[in-house]
Amino acid sequence: MFLECGRKPEHPEKTHAGPVRTCKLHIGRPELGLNPVPLHCEIEDKQKEQAVRHPRRRRRRRRRRRKNGDSSDFLRESAHTCPLDRVTEQGEAGQLGSRPWRRTLMMTRRRMGEPDLLLLPLLLLLPLAAALEVPLDLPQPPTITLQSPKDYIIDPRENIIIHCEAKGKPHPSFSWTRNGTHFDLEQHPNVHMRAHSGTLVVDISRERAEHYEGTYQCTARNKHGTAVSNDIVLRQPRSPLWSKEKLKPIIIQEGVFLVLPCRPPAGFPPPIVFWMDNNFQRLPQSNRVSQSLNGDLYFANVLREDSRNDYICYARFPHTQTIQQKQPIAVKVLNQEPVDERKPTFLLPSEPSSSKIVLRGQVLEMECFAEGLPTPVISWAKVSGELPGTRTSFLHHQKILRIVNVSEEDAGDYRCTARNHLGSVHHTIQITVKAAPYWIGAAPRNLVLAPGENGVLMCRASGTPKPSIQWAMNGVPIENAPKDPSRKVEDDTIIFTDVQMGSSAVYQCNISNQHGYLLANAFVNVLSEPPRVLTPANTVYQVIKNRQALLECTSFGSPIPKITWFKESHFGTLDDETYKEHDNGTLEIRMAQPRNSGKYTCAARNSLGIYENHVHLEVKEPTRILKQPEYRMVQRGKSVVFECKVKHDPSLVPTMTWLKDDGELPDDERFVVDVDSLTIADVMESDGGVYTCVMNTTLDHDSASAELTVVEATPTPTVGNERPDPPTDLELTDHKKRSVQLTWIPGDEHNSPIEKFLIQYEDSLHHHRGHWHHLTEVGGTETTAHLKLSPYVHYTFRVLAVNAMGSSRPSFPSKMYKTEPSAPDENPTGVHGFGTEHDNLVISWKPLSGLQANGPGLHYRVMWRRKMMDTEWMMATVANNSKFVVSGTPTFVPYELKVQAVNDYGAAPEPAVAFGHSGEDLPAAAPESVLVYVLNSTLAEVHWEPVPQEQIRGYLKGYKVYYWRERSLHKHNPHHAEKQILTFSGNHSKGKLPGLHPFSLYSFNVRAYNGKGDGPPSRNQQFETPEGVPGAPSSLMVTNPNLDSLSLEWNPPRDRNGLLTGYTLKYHPVNNSNELGPEEELALAANETSVTLLNLKYSTRYKFYLNAITRKGPGPAVTQEAITVVDEAVASRQVDIATQGWFIGLMCAIALLILILLIICFIQRNKGGKYPVKEKEDAHTDPEFQPMKDEDCTFGEYSDNEDHKPLKGSRTPSSGTVKRDGSDDSLVDYGEGGDGQFNEDGSFIGQYSGKSASRDTAEGHESSEAPSPIHAMNSLNSFV
């Protein structure tokens, strides 16, 4: 099922309404061969603006654009068109201009009347055909499921698609006619038919669309019959140009009337006309200036301000999306001499009376335009009755009366009146309502009959004038169709009696008059089929408690199956008043209760067989708000919290939503939504309003609201001024039996306006003095309240004033007002019937309060009787109590109950009937046919036949399985006899017993239980569980640890769970990092309880795993760790090598040798040339030690006392400056950076850093000094 909606450009019923969406609800089940059937509806989108984000901003922007001369919004709106490819359901009534079904049928006018009176009894006996959907796997004639509309206006810019879809078995073939002759697709290469469909697609890229205009009709046929579509009239829209004309300026005297003609070109469909100026702004219209239906612009009288040169009439053609413009008209208004006032005169219509014909269901528009000075006012009335209020609207300042969805009652005389202070004039319009044919009830429906059955096809329609009817069979007029003795045609009805196989056919009903036609296809399908249920099996229906539940059982069969429902089992049908079975197979539960949950079976049965289907019902608890948000009054800038705590069914997923004034919360970080609360921080004035919490689940919802009032933050008032003074001078007036008027004088409000008054009352007749109750509240500006009172109460009233600071002290009480007693207005609620013993019925109720008693002598009339027995009511009178015990009742039978309140002045209205049951007794029977199925070593499933309902003797709560372990099947295990109980709530017939011990003997029995207790047990039965894996050995100990061996001893598992077949021992060494070594595995016999392990490593930790094994496999392992004994002799030979003198000497020698090698390597590096660093340092100052000058980004001199200190082991230049070690002694400085150079002998001649431009050109003199080993060592230190 899916919903398909489109936008309708104009709604004919309400001009004030929002856009209208035309929707189709497609219902079907393709997996069963049931194609979707479209159901049409129209949805008026009144809340469009609520669905658009920031609609007010959009409207403001639109107004600003129009004010500034921007017409883009209007042009976009004007160019909007609806989709042309609209599809309607077969059988839709034709409109004016539709052509009747004249191609294949010779229309003969026959008198249509009701069936003969002699035929009425026969018709009543025949089964009326329901709208049966035949599954597509069964033989059936064609049914047209989709077709284009009768009047199809194509879009010349897109390919033409003429829809024709049909279903049937076998799948139908399709053919078309055009203008009454066969349409051969082979002769039209631009036209092709879609595969498995009758839809035509016309490619207009190579040929003009107008070449394909005409009347088309589709035919779908298979061997069982032929169906035909409506006549589809294909027309191309046309938007001709405006004829060129030269318009002279209009010069007119102020005060006289004026009509500006539009006369748009005659296009198809007719254009939409409007007047604008050169700036594409709509010309303002008013009561004085208005546009008629034909587009002319009428001035009742002209003013000087009407002078302008750009009166332009536009015609918009929606289907071609074009706008045509008339030549501008210039109007000049003169003010030469004053014009006398005059009474109204009609300009349109000009005659005293006129007439008009309108079709039923269409829109009626009547217009009256009058001139006069001053401007006349137009009013409308129906001479012979009232205007239809909900379907009537007025356009163009009352000048046009519109009535949508016209019916026959709208015929008659309508009078429009034009009036000013000088007089009035009337015009009468006589309206005649005609009608194209329309269905009375519904179109003919498909008929499925079994051989030998009877049926009827009815084609009931009406129209004005009365339409004629023509029947056809498989597209051939029925008088020319093959004769069938089982068929009899009676005017608008075809009666079938004793039909036989082979009589299937499609019948066409064509009803027409001069205003249109109706064409409907309905097949008669003669089938002999066993029943089948189309509702999916095991469908789960979820419903909220106390709400209606509908369980579907859609079926098909021929003859039509009879549906029967069962719950849980087949022991009796559902004949309780709780259930109602509908004719379509649906089971209705009016008020679903948790006890109604469970599995339901619907059985479809006819003479050929029976088919069962199971569905499930789950009754959920309703969603309820336990703690509602409360009214809050806070100062601006403070925070406020609204709480909303909810209870819901745990199986449903809830969603909490907060609304402000029925809209979304503002998109503001100050609003924090928690699980059960809403917090608003830093409250502002705009936050005031009504806040609603809505809790939604997939099945229901609940909501609660509270108001937030924001007040100005004010300094803390002085004591005595923070609250208003109490009201004074309370007075009671307008005394009546159940009401009185209370007035008072407000006290001083102390600079904080009074927001409301609280009115309280004291009842000295039923309560102690000083017990005040809230009655009502009124606004802060009121000083009078009309109070509704209850009978038989001694009222005393007082009033409290409330402002932002709080409430005042109570006023002094008013005078006492006593109301007269009367009979009770209501009866007790909460009437229940239940039993405390098996032979009694306790009727209880919630008693009325003293205020509800309405008078003295309150007592209760208790009535009861057996349900469904239609006996006299038994009655008893009870006073000063809220329950009554009926003794001697049968066990657990239903009763009808009523409790009526009575006092000395009469009785309350007739009470509603409640239902209850007498007391329960223990179930009288045990479940039978008890069986057990052992599923595995720890799980068994018990089956039983449920106890009959009459033996339950109460509300069935469920079944209990008592089971206990008799003993283990192993001789070594002890005896067990502790009983266990598993409870299965509801009407179950099986249950699983988990957690059983393997290899054991169990006994069990099954009992039903109700509210009274357990019933008798079934016969004790036994079953054995198979072997399982054993438990872990009960102990594992390590004994006799030696250097390379140790012994393990263990005890067998406590739970053997079968016959032990052996043990598995696994072990591996563990090092100091807890890493496991290679694993060893040893298989042991079942009778062994110890083992000695040899050839182990000394002083090694081992980890052991021991499993017991049965035929089912190994069980869990028990673990243990142990360490072999350390060998003292070996330990004494082990010495720490790091403490030996020879080892220390060897390490020192190696370190010294490495140091010497490093020195030699450095000397060899510097051996090839001189090292003129000192000269370079003397000639150039290191730029890294010169500060940068701001103006030229060069380095100036830099001086620092710390930098003049020579570093230890460094060479000091003659200038007294020292170079930084970290900058110069780097790998880059030694040639890696590209600035340094080497001589031919490989000596290094570059600078250290290579970053100064001065160093690139300067070369130092060669030094005569040989490199010093000490200097080389210092240089090496710079590397390190």
PDB file of N, CA and C in Angstrom, residues 633 717 721-725 749 752-756 758 800-809:
ATOM      1  N   MET A 633       6.305  30.856  36.677  1.00  0.00           N
ATOM      2  CA  MET A 633       6.471  32.303  36.522  1.00  0.00           C
ATOM      3  C   MET A 633       7.887  32.625  36.989  1.00  0.00           C
ATOM      4  N   PRO A 717      11.645  43.638  46.749  1.00  0.00           N
ATOM      5  CA  PRO A 717      10.819  44.660  47.406  1.00  0.00           C
ATOM      6  C   PRO A 717      10.915  44.553  48.927  1.00  0.00           C
ATOM      7  N   ASN A 721       5.444  44.939  50.848  1.00  0.00           N
ATOM      8  CA  ASN A 721       5.109  45.463  49.531  1.00  0.00           C
ATOM      9  C   ASN A 721       5.298  44.439  48.426  1.00  0.00           C
ATOM     10  N   GLU A 722       5.783  43.246  48.744  1.00  0.00           N
ATOM     11  CA  GLU A 722       6.087  42.280  47.703  1.00  0.00           C
ATOM     12  C   GLU A 722       4.849  41.560  47.193  1.00  0.00           C
ATOM     13  N   ARG A 723       3.756  41.545  47.931  1.00  0.00           N
ATOM     14  CA  ARG A 723       2.548  40.865  47.490  1.00  0.00           C
ATOM     15  C   ARG A 723       1.374  41.834  47.561  1.00  0.00           C
ATOM     16  N   PRO A 724       0.338  41.562  46.774  1.00  0.00           N
ATOM     17  CA  PRO A 724      -0.814  42.481  46.806  1.00  0.00           C
ATOM     18  C   PRO A 724      -1.604  42.331  48.100  1.00  0.00           C
ATOM     19  N   ASP A 725      -2.361  43.364  48.378  1.00  0.00           N
ATOM     20  CA  ASP A 725      -3.276  43.297  49.516  1.00  0.00           C
ATOM     21  C   ASP A 725      -4.469  42.439  49.152  1.00  0.00           C
ATOM     22  N   GLU A 749      -1.994  46.706  44.632  1.00  0.00           N
ATOM     23  CA  GLU A 749      -1.149  45.716  43.948  1.00  0.00           C
ATOM     24  C   GLU A 749       0.327  45.949  44.181  1.00  0.00           C
ATOM     25  N   SER A 752       3.159  45.901  41.287  1.00  0.00           N
ATOM     26  CA  SER A 752       3.262  44.663  40.502  1.00  0.00           C
ATOM     27  C   SER A 752       1.850  44.276  40.096  1.00  0.00           C
ATOM     28  N   PRO A 753       1.521  44.345  38.812  1.00  0.00           N
ATOM     29  CA  PRO A 753       0.125  44.137  38.396  1.00  0.00           C
ATOM     30  C   PRO A 753      -0.412  42.779  38.851  1.00  0.00           C
ATOM     31  N   ILE A 754      -1.665  42.807  39.239  1.00  0.00           N
ATOM     32  CA  ILE A 754      -2.323  41.552  39.630  1.00  0.00           C
ATOM     33  C   ILE A 754      -2.574  40.739  38.369  1.00  0.00           C
ATOM     34  N   GLU A 755      -2.140  39.485  38.394  1.00  0.00           N
ATOM     35  CA  GLU A 755      -2.257  38.619  37.229  1.00  0.00           C
ATOM     36  C   GLU A 755      -3.536  37.794  37.246  1.00  0.00           C
ATOM     37  N   LYS A 756      -3.979  37.390  38.395  1.00  0.00           N
ATOM     38  CA  LYS A 756      -5.202  36.591  38.487  1.00  0.00           C
ATOM     39  C   LYS A 756      -5.716  36.608  39.918  1.00  0.00           C
ATOM     40  N   LEU A 758      -7.679  34.027  42.677  1.00  0.00           N
ATOM     41  CA  LEU A 758      -8.048  32.663  43.017  1.00  0.00           C
ATOM     42  C   LEU A 758      -9.284  32.700  43.908  1.00  0.00           C
ATOM     43  N   LEU A 800      -8.240  35.383  46.687  1.00  0.00           N
ATOM     44  CA  LEU A 800      -6.831  35.727  46.841  1.00  0.00           C
ATOM     45  C   LEU A 800      -6.350  36.362  45.544  1.00  0.00           C
ATOM     46  N   ALA A 801      -5.528  37.406  45.652  1.00  0.00           N
ATOM     47  CA  ALA A 801      -4.927  38.063  44.496  1.00  0.00           C
ATOM     48  C   ALA A 801      -3.504  37.553  44.308  1.00  0.00           C
ATOM     49  N   VAL A 802      -3.085  37.404  43.037  1.00  0.00           N
ATOM     50  CA  VAL A 802      -1.756  36.886  42.723  1.00  0.00           C
ATOM     51  C   VAL A 802      -1.074  37.843  41.760  1.00  0.00           C
ATOM     52  N   ASN A 803       0.168  38.234  42.103  1.00  0.00           N
ATOM     53  CA  ASN A 803       0.993  38.982  41.158  1.00  0.00           C
ATOM     54  C   ASN A 803       2.339  38.279  41.023  1.00  0.00           C
ATOM     55  N   ALA A 804       3.309  38.940  40.420  1.00  0.00           N
ATOM     56  CA  ALA A 804       4.599  38.300  40.161  1.00  0.00           C
ATOM     57  C   ALA A 804       5.323  37.920  41.435  1.00  0.00           C
ATOM     58  N   MET A 805       5.013  38.558  42.523  1.00  0.00           N
ATOM     59  CA  MET A 805       5.702  38.288  43.773  1.00  0.00           C
ATOM     60  C   MET A 805       5.040  37.193  44.591  1.00  0.00           C
ATOM     61  N   GLY A 806       3.848  36.804  44.233  1.00  0.00           N
ATOM     62  CA  GLY A 806       3.168  35.757  44.987  1.00  0.00           C
ATOM     63  C   GLY A 806       1.703  36.097  45.193  1.00  0.00           C
ATOM     64  N   SER A 807       1.064  35.395  46.118  1.00  0.00           N
ATOM     65  CA  SER A 807      -0.361  35.588  46.382  1.00  0.00           C
ATOM     66  C   SER A 807      -0.567  36.395  47.657  1.00  0.00           C
ATOM     67  N   SER A 808      -1.697  37.066  47.690  1.00  0.00           N
ATOM     68  CA  SER A 808      -2.036  37.888  48.862  1.00  0.00           C
ATOM     69  C   SER A 808      -2.576  37.005  49.982  1.00  0.00           C
ATOM     70  N   ARG A 809      -2.831  37.612  51.103  1.00  0.00           N
ATOM     71  CA  ARG A 809      -3.565  36.917  52.152  1.00  0.00           C
ATOM     72  C   ARG A 809      -5.002  36.747  51.699  1.00  0.00           C
TER      73      ARG A 809
END
